[in-house]
PDB file of C-alpha atoms and ligand atoms in Angstrom:
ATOM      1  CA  UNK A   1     -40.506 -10.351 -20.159  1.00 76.00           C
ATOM      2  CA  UNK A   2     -39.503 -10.621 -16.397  1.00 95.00           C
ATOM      3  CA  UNK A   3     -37.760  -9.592 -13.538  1.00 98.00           C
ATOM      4  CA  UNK A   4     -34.257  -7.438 -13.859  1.00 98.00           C
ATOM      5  CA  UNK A   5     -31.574  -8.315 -11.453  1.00 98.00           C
ATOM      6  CA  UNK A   6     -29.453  -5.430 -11.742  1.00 98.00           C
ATOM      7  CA  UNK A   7     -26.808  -6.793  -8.763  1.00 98.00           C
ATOM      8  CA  UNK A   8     -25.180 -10.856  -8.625  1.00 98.00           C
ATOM      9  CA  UNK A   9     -22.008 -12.856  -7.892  1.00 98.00           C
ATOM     10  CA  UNK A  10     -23.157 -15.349 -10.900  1.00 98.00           C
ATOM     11  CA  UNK A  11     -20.126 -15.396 -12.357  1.00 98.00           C
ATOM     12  CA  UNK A  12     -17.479 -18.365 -11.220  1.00 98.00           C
ATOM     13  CA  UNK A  13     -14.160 -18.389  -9.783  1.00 98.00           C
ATOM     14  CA  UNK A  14     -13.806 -14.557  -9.344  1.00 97.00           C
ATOM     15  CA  UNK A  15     -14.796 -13.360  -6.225  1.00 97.00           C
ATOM     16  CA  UNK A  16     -16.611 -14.569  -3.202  1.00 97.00           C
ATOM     17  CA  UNK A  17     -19.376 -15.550  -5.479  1.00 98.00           C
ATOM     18  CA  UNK A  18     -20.245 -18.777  -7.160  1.00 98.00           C
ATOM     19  CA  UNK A  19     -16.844 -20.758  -7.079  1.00 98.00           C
ATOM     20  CA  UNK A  20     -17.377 -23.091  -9.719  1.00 98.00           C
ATOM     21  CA  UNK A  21     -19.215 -23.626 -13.375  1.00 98.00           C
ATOM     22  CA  UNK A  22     -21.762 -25.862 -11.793  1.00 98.00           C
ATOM     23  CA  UNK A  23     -23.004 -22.920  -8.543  1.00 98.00           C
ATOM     24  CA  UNK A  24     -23.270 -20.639 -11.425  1.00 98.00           C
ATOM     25  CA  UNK A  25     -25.714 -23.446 -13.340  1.00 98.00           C
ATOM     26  CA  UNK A  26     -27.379 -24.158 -10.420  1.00 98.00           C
ATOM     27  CA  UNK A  27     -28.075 -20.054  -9.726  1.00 98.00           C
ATOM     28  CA  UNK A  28     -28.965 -19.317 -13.245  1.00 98.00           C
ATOM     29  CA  UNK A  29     -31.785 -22.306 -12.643  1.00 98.00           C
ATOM     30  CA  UNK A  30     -32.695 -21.008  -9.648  1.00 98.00           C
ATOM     31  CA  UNK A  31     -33.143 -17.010 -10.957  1.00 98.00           C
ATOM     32  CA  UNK A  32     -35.087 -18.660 -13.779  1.00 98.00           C
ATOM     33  CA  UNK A  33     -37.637 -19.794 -11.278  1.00 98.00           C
ATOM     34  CA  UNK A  34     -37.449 -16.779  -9.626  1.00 98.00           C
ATOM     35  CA  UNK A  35     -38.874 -15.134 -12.445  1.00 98.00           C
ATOM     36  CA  UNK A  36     -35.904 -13.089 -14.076  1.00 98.00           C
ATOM     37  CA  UNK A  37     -35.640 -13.061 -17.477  1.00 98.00           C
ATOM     38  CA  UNK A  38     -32.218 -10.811 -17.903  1.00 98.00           C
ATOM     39  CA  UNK A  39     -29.910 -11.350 -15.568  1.00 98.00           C
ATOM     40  CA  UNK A  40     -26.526  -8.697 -14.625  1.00 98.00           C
ATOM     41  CA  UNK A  41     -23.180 -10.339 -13.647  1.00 98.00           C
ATOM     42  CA  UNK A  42     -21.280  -8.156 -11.170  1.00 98.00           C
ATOM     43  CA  UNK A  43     -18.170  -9.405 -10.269  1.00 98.00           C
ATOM     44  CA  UNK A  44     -16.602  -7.135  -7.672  1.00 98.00           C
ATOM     45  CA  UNK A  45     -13.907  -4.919  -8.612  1.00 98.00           C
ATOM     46  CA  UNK A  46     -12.294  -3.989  -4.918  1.00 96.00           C
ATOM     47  CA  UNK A  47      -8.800  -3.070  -4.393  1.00 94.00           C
ATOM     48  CA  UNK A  48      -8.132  -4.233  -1.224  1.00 83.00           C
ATOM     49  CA  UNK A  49     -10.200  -7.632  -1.749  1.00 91.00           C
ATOM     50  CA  UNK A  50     -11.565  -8.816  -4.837  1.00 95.00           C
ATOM     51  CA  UNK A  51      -9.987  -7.412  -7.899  1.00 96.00           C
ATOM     52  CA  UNK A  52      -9.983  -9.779 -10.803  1.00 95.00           C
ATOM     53  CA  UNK A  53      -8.096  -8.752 -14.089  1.00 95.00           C
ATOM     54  CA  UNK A  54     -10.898  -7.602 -16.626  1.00 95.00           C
ATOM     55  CA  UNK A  55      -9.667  -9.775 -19.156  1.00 96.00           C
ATOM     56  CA  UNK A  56     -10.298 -13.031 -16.634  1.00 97.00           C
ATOM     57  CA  UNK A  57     -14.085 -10.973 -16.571  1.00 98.00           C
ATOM     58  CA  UNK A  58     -14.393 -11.202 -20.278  1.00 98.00           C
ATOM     59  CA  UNK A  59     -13.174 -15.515 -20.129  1.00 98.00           C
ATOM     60  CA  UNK A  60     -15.287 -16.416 -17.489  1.00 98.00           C
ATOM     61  CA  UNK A  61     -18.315 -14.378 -18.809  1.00 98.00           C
ATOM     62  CA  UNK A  62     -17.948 -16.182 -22.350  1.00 98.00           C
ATOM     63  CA  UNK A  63     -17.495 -19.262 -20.802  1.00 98.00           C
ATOM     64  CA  UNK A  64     -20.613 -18.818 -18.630  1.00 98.00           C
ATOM     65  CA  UNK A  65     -22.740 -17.595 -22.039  1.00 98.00           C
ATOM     66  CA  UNK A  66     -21.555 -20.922 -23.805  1.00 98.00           C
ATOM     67  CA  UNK A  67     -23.053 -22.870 -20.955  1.00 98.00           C
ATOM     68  CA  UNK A  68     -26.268 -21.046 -20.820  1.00 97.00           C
ATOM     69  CA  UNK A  69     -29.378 -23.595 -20.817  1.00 98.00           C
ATOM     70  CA  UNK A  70     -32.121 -21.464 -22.990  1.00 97.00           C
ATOM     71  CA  UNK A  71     -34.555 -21.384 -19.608  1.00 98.00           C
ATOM     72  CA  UNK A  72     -31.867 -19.354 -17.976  1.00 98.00           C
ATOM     73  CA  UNK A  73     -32.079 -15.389 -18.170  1.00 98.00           C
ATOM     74  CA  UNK A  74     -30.203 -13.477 -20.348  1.00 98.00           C
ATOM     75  CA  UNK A  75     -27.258 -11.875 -19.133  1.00 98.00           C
ATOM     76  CA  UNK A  76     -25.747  -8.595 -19.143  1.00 98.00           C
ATOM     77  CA  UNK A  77     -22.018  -7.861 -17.939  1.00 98.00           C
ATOM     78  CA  UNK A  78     -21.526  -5.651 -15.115  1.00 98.00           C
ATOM     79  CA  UNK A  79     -19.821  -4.987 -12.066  1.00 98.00           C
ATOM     80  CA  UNK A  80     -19.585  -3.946  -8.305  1.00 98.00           C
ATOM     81  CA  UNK A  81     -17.531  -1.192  -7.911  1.00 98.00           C
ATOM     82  CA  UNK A  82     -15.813  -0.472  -4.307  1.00 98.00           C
ATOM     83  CA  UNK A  83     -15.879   3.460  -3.799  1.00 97.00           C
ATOM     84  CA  UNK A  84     -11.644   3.451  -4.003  1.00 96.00           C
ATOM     85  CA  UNK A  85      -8.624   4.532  -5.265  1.00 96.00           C
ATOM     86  CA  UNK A  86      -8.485   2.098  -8.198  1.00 97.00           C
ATOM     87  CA  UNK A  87     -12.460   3.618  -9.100  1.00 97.00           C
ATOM     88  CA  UNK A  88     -11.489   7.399  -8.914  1.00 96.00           C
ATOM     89  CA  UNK A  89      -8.633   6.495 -10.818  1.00 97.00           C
ATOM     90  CA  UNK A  90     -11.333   5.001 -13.422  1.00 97.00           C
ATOM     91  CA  UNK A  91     -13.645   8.239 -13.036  1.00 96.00           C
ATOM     92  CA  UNK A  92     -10.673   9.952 -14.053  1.00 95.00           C
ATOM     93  CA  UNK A  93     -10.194   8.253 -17.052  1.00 96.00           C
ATOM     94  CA  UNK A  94     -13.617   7.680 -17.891  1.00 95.00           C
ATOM     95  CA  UNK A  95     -13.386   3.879 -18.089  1.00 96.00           C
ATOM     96  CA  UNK A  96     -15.481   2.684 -14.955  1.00 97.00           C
ATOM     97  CA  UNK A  97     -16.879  -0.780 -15.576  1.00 97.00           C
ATOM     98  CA  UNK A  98     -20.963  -0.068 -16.439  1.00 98.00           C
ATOM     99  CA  UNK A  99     -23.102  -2.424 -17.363  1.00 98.00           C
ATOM    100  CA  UNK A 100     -22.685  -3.355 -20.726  1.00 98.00           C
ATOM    101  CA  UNK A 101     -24.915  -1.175 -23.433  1.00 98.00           C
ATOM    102  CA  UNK A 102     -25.669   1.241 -20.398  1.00 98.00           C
ATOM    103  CA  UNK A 103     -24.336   4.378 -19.019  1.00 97.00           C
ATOM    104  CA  UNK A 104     -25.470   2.986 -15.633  1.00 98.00           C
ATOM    105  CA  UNK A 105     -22.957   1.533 -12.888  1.00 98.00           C
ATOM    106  CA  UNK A 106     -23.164  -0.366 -10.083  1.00 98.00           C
ATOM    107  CA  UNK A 107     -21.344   1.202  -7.042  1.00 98.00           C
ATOM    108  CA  UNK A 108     -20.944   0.638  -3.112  1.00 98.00           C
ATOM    109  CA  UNK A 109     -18.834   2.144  -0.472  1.00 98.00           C
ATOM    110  CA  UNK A 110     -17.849   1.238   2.990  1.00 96.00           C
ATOM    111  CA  UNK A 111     -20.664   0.246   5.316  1.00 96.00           C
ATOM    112  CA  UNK A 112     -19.220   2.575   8.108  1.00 95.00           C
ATOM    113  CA  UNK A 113     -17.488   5.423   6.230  1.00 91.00           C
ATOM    114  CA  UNK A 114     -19.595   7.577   4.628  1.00 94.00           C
ATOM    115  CA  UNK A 115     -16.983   9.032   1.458  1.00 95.00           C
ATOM    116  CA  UNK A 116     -17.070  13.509   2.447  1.00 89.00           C
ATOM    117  CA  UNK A 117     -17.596  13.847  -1.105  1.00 93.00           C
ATOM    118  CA  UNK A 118     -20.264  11.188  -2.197  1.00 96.00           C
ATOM    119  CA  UNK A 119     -23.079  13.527  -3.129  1.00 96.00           C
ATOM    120  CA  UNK A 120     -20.452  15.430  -5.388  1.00 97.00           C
ATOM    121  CA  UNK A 121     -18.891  13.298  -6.955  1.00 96.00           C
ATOM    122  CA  UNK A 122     -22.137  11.184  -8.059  1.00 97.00           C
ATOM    123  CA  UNK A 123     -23.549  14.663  -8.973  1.00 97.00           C
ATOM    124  CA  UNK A 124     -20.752  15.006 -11.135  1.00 97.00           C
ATOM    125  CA  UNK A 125     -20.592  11.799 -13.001  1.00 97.00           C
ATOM    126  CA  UNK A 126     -24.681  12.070 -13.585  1.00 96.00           C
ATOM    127  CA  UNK A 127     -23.479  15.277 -15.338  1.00 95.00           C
ATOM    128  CA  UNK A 128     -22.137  13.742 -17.806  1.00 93.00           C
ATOM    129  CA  UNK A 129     -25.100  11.301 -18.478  1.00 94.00           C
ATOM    130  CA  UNK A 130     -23.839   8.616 -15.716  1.00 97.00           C
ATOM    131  CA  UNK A 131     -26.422   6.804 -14.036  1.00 98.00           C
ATOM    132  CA  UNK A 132     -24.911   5.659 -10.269  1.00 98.00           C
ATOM    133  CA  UNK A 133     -26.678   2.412  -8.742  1.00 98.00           C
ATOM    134  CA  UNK A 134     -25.671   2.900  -5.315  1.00 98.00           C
ATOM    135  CA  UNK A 135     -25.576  -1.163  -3.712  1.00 98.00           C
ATOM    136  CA  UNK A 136     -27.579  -2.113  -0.495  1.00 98.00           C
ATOM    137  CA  UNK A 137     -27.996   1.396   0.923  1.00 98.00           C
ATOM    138  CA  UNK A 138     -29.105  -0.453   3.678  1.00 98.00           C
ATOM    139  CA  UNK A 139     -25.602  -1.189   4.942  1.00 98.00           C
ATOM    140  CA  UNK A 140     -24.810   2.378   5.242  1.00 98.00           C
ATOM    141  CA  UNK A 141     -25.065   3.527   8.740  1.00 98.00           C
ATOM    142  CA  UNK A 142     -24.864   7.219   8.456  1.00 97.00           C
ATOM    143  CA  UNK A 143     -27.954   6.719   6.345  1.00 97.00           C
ATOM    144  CA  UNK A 144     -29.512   4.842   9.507  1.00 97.00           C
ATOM    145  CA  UNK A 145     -31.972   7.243  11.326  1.00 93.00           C
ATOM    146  CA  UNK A 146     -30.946  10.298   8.796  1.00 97.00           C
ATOM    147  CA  UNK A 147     -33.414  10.524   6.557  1.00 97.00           C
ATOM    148  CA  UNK A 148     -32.154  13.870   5.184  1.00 97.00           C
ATOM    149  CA  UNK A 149     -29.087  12.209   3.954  1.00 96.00           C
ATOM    150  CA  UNK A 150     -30.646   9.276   2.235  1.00 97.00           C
ATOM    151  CA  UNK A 151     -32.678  12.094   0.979  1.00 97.00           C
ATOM    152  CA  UNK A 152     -29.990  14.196  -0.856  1.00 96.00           C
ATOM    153  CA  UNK A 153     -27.829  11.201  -1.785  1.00 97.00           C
ATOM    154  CA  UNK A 154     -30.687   9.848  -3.357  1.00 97.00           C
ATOM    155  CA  UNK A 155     -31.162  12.820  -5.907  1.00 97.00           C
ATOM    156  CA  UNK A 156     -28.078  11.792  -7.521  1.00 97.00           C
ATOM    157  CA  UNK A 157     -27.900   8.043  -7.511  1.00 98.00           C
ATOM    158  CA  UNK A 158     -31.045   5.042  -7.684  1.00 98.00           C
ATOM    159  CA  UNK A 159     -30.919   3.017  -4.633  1.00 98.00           C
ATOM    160  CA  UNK A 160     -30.529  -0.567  -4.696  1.00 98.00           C
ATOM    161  CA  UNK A 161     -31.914  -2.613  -1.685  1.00 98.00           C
ATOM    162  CA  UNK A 162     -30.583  -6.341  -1.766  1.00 98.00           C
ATOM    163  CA  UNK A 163     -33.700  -8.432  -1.719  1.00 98.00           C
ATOM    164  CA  UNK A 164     -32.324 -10.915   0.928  1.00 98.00           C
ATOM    165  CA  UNK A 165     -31.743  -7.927   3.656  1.00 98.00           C
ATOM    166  CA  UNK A 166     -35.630  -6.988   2.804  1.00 98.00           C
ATOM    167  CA  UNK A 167     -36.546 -10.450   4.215  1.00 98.00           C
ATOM    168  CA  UNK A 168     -34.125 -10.181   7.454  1.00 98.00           C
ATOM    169  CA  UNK A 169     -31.461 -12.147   5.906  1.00 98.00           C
ATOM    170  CA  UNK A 170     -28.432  -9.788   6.477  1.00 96.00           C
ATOM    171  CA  UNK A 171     -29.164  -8.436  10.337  1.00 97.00           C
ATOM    172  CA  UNK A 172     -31.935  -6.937  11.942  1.00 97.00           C
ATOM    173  CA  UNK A 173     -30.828  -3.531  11.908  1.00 98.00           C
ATOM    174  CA  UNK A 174     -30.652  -3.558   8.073  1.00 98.00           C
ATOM    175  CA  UNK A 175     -33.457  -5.251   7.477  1.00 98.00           C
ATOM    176  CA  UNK A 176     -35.701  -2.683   9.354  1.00 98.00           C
ATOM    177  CA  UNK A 177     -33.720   0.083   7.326  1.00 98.00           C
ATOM    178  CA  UNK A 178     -34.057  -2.165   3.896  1.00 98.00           C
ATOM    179  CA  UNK A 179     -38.035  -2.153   4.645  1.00 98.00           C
ATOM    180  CA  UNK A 180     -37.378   1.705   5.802  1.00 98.00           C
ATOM    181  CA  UNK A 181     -36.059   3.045   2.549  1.00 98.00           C
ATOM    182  CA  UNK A 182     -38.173   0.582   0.250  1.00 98.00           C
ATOM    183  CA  UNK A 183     -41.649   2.094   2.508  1.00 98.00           C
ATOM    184  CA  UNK A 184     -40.983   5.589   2.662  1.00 97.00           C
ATOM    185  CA  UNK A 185     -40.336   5.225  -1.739  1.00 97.00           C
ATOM    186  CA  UNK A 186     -36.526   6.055  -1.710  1.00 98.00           C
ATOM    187  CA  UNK A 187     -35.323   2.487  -2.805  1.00 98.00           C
ATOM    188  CA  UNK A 188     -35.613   2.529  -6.912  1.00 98.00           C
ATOM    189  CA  UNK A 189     -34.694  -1.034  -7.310  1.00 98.00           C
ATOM    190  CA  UNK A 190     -34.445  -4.391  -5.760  1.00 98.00           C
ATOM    191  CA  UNK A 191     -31.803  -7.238  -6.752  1.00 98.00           C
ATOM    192  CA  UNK A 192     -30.747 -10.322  -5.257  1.00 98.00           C
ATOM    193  CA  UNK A 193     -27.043  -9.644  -4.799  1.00 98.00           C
ATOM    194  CA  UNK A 194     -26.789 -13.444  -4.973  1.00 98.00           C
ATOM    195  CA  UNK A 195     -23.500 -14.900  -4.000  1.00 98.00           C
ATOM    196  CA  UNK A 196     -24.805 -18.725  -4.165  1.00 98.00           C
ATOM    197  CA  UNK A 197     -27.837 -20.636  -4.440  1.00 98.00           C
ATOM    198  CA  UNK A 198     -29.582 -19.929  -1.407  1.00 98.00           C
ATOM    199  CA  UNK A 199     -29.124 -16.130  -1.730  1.00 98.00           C
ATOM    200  CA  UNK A 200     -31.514 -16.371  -4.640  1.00 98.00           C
ATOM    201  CA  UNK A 201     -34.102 -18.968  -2.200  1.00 97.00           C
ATOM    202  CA  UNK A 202     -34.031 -15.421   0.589  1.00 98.00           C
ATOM    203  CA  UNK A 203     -34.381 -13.270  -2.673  1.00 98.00           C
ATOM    204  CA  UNK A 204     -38.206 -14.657  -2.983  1.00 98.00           C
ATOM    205  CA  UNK A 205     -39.107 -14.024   0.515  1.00 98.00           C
ATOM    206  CA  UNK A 206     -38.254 -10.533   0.198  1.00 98.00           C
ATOM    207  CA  UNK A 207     -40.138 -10.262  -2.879  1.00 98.00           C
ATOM    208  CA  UNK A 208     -43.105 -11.699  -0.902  1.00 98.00           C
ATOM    209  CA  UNK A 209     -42.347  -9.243   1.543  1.00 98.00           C
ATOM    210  CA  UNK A 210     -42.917  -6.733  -0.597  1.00 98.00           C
ATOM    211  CA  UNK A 211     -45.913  -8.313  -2.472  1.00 98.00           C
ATOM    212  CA  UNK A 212     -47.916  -8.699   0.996  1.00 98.00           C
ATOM    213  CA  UNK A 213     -46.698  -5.036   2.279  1.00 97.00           C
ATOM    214  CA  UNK A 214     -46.934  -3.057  -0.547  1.00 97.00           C
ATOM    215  CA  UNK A 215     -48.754  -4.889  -3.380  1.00 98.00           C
ATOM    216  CA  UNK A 216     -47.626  -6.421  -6.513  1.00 97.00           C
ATOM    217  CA  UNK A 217     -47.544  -3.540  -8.892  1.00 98.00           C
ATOM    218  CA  UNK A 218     -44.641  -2.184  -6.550  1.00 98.00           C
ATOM    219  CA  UNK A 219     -42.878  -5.428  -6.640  1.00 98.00           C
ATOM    220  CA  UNK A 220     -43.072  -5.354 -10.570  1.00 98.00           C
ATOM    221  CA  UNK A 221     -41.911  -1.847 -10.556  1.00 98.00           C
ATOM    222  CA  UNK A 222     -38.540  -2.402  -8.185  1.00 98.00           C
ATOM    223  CA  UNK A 223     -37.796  -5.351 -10.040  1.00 98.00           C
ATOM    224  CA  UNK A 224     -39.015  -4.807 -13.902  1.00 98.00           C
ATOM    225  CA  UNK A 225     -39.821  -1.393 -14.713  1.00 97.00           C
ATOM    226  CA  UNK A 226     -37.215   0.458 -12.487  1.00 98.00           C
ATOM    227  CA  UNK A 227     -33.676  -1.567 -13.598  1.00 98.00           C
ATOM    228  CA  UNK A 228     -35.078  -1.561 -17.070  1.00 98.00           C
ATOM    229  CA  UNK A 229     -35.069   2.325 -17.201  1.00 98.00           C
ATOM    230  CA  UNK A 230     -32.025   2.313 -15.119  1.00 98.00           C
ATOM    231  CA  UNK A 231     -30.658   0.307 -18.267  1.00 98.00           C
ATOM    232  CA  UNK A 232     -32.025   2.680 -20.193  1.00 98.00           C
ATOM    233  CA  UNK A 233     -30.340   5.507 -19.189  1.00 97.00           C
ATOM    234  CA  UNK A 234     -32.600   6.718 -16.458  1.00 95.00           C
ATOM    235  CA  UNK A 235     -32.773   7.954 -13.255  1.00 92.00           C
ATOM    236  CA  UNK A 236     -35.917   6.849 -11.371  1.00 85.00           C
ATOM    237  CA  UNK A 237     -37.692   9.825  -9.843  1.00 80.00           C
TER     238      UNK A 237
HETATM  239 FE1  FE2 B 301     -22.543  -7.634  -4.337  1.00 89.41          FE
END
C-alpha cells in the first residue's frame, strides 16, 4: 500500500509535462520516494492547447509501462479534462476520458471563468454514477472568499488541491486558499499535479504541511483513503 496520486503530467512528449522517456523515469523514481504506490497519468485533453490524439495516449502509455522499474508505482490511465467544447461534446456522447476501471474523471475549468452551469452539469453526470474530480480548486477565483460556492460545488464533485500550491509553490493567493479549503474539510484529495521532477520535490513539503497542521491521519486520508474510494466509485462526504 501507499499514497494515490490521482492528478500528473508523467506521461512524455504529450503536453507540457515530462518531455522525454528519461523526465518520466526520473518522476516515477522520484513519486516512489514520495511514497506512492499507484500512480494516475493525466495527460491534458484541452482544445485550445494541449490536445493529443487518444491513440498517441494509448503508445506513449504502453511505452511508459514497458519501461517501468518494479520500485516505481503502478499506474493507472487518466486524464485532465479542460471544461470545453470538445468535453461537452464527450458528455454528450458518453465517452469522457475517466480513469481507467473507474467511473471517476478528472476535470478543470478556467481559473477566471466560473462555467453558469457547473453545479448542473456535474449534478447531472453524478446522476448517472459519474464521479467529477474537480483539479486545483484553488485556482478558481470566484471560489476565493465565497465559501458558499465552494460549498454547493462541492456537493457534486471531490475537490482536488495540488500538493505544490499547499506548500506556496503556485502564488500566495492560492496557497492561502489551498490551506483554506484543505482546513475548513472541503478538499477530498491531494495530488501532485507533477509536470517534472521538482513538482514532485514541492509535493513533499505540502504533505509536511499538512502532517505538522493537521496530523498524519489527515495526510493518509487526502492521499490514500480518499482517491482510493474516489477510484472506487465514491464520492467523499
Ligand atoms: Fe494538471
Amino acid at each position: 500500500m501507499g499514497y494515490v496520486d490521482l492528478h500528473s503530467h508523467v506521461l512524455f512528449g504529450l503536453d507540457d509535462g515530462a518531455p522525454d522517456r528519461a523526465t518520466s523515469l526520473a518522476m516515477l523514481d522520484a513519486l516512489a520516494s514520495l511514497g506512492v504506490s499507484e500512480q494516475c497519468v493525466t495527460p491534458h485533453q484541452k482544445a485550445s492547447q494541449y490536445l493529443p490524439a487518444w491513440e498517441a495516449i494509448e503508445t506513449t502509455f504502453a511505452a511508459l509501462e514497458a519501461l517501468r522499474k518494479p520500485h516505481h508505482p503502478t499506474l493507472r490511465l487518466a486524464a485532465e479534462n479542460m471544461w470545453d467544447d470538445v468535453f461537452h461534446g464527450r458528455i454528450l456522447s458518453n465517452t469522457i476520458p475517466r480513469y481507467r476501471g473507474s467511473q471517476a474523471f478528472l476535470v478543470e475549468i478556467p481559473p477566471s471563468l466560473m462555467p453558469p452551469n457547473l453545479a448542473d452539469q456535474l449534478f447531472k453526470l453524478t446522476r448517472t454514477g459519474s464521479v467529477p474530480v474537480l483539479a486545483h480548486p484553488e485556482r478558481y477565483q470566484a471560489l476565493w472568499d465565497n465559501d458558499e460556492l465552494a460549498r454547493s460545488l462541492r456537493r457534486v464533485c471531490a475537490f482536488q488541491i495540488d500538493l505544490p500550491a499547499l506548500a506556496g509553490f503556485h502564488g500566495r493567493r492560492e496557497a492561502k486558499q489551498a490551506r483554506h479549503l484543505v482546513e475548513i474539510g472541503l478538499a477530498a484529495t491531494v495530488a501532485t499535479d507533477a509536470h517534472q521532477v521538482g513538482d514532485v520535490q514541492q509535493s513533499a513539503q505540502g504533505l509536511t504541511w499538512i502532517d505538522k497542521k493537521l496530523g498524519h491521519a489527515t495526510t493518509v486520508r487526502l492521499f490514500d483513503h480518499a482517491p482510493r474510494a474516489i477510484l472506487a466509485g465514491d464520492l467523499p462526504d
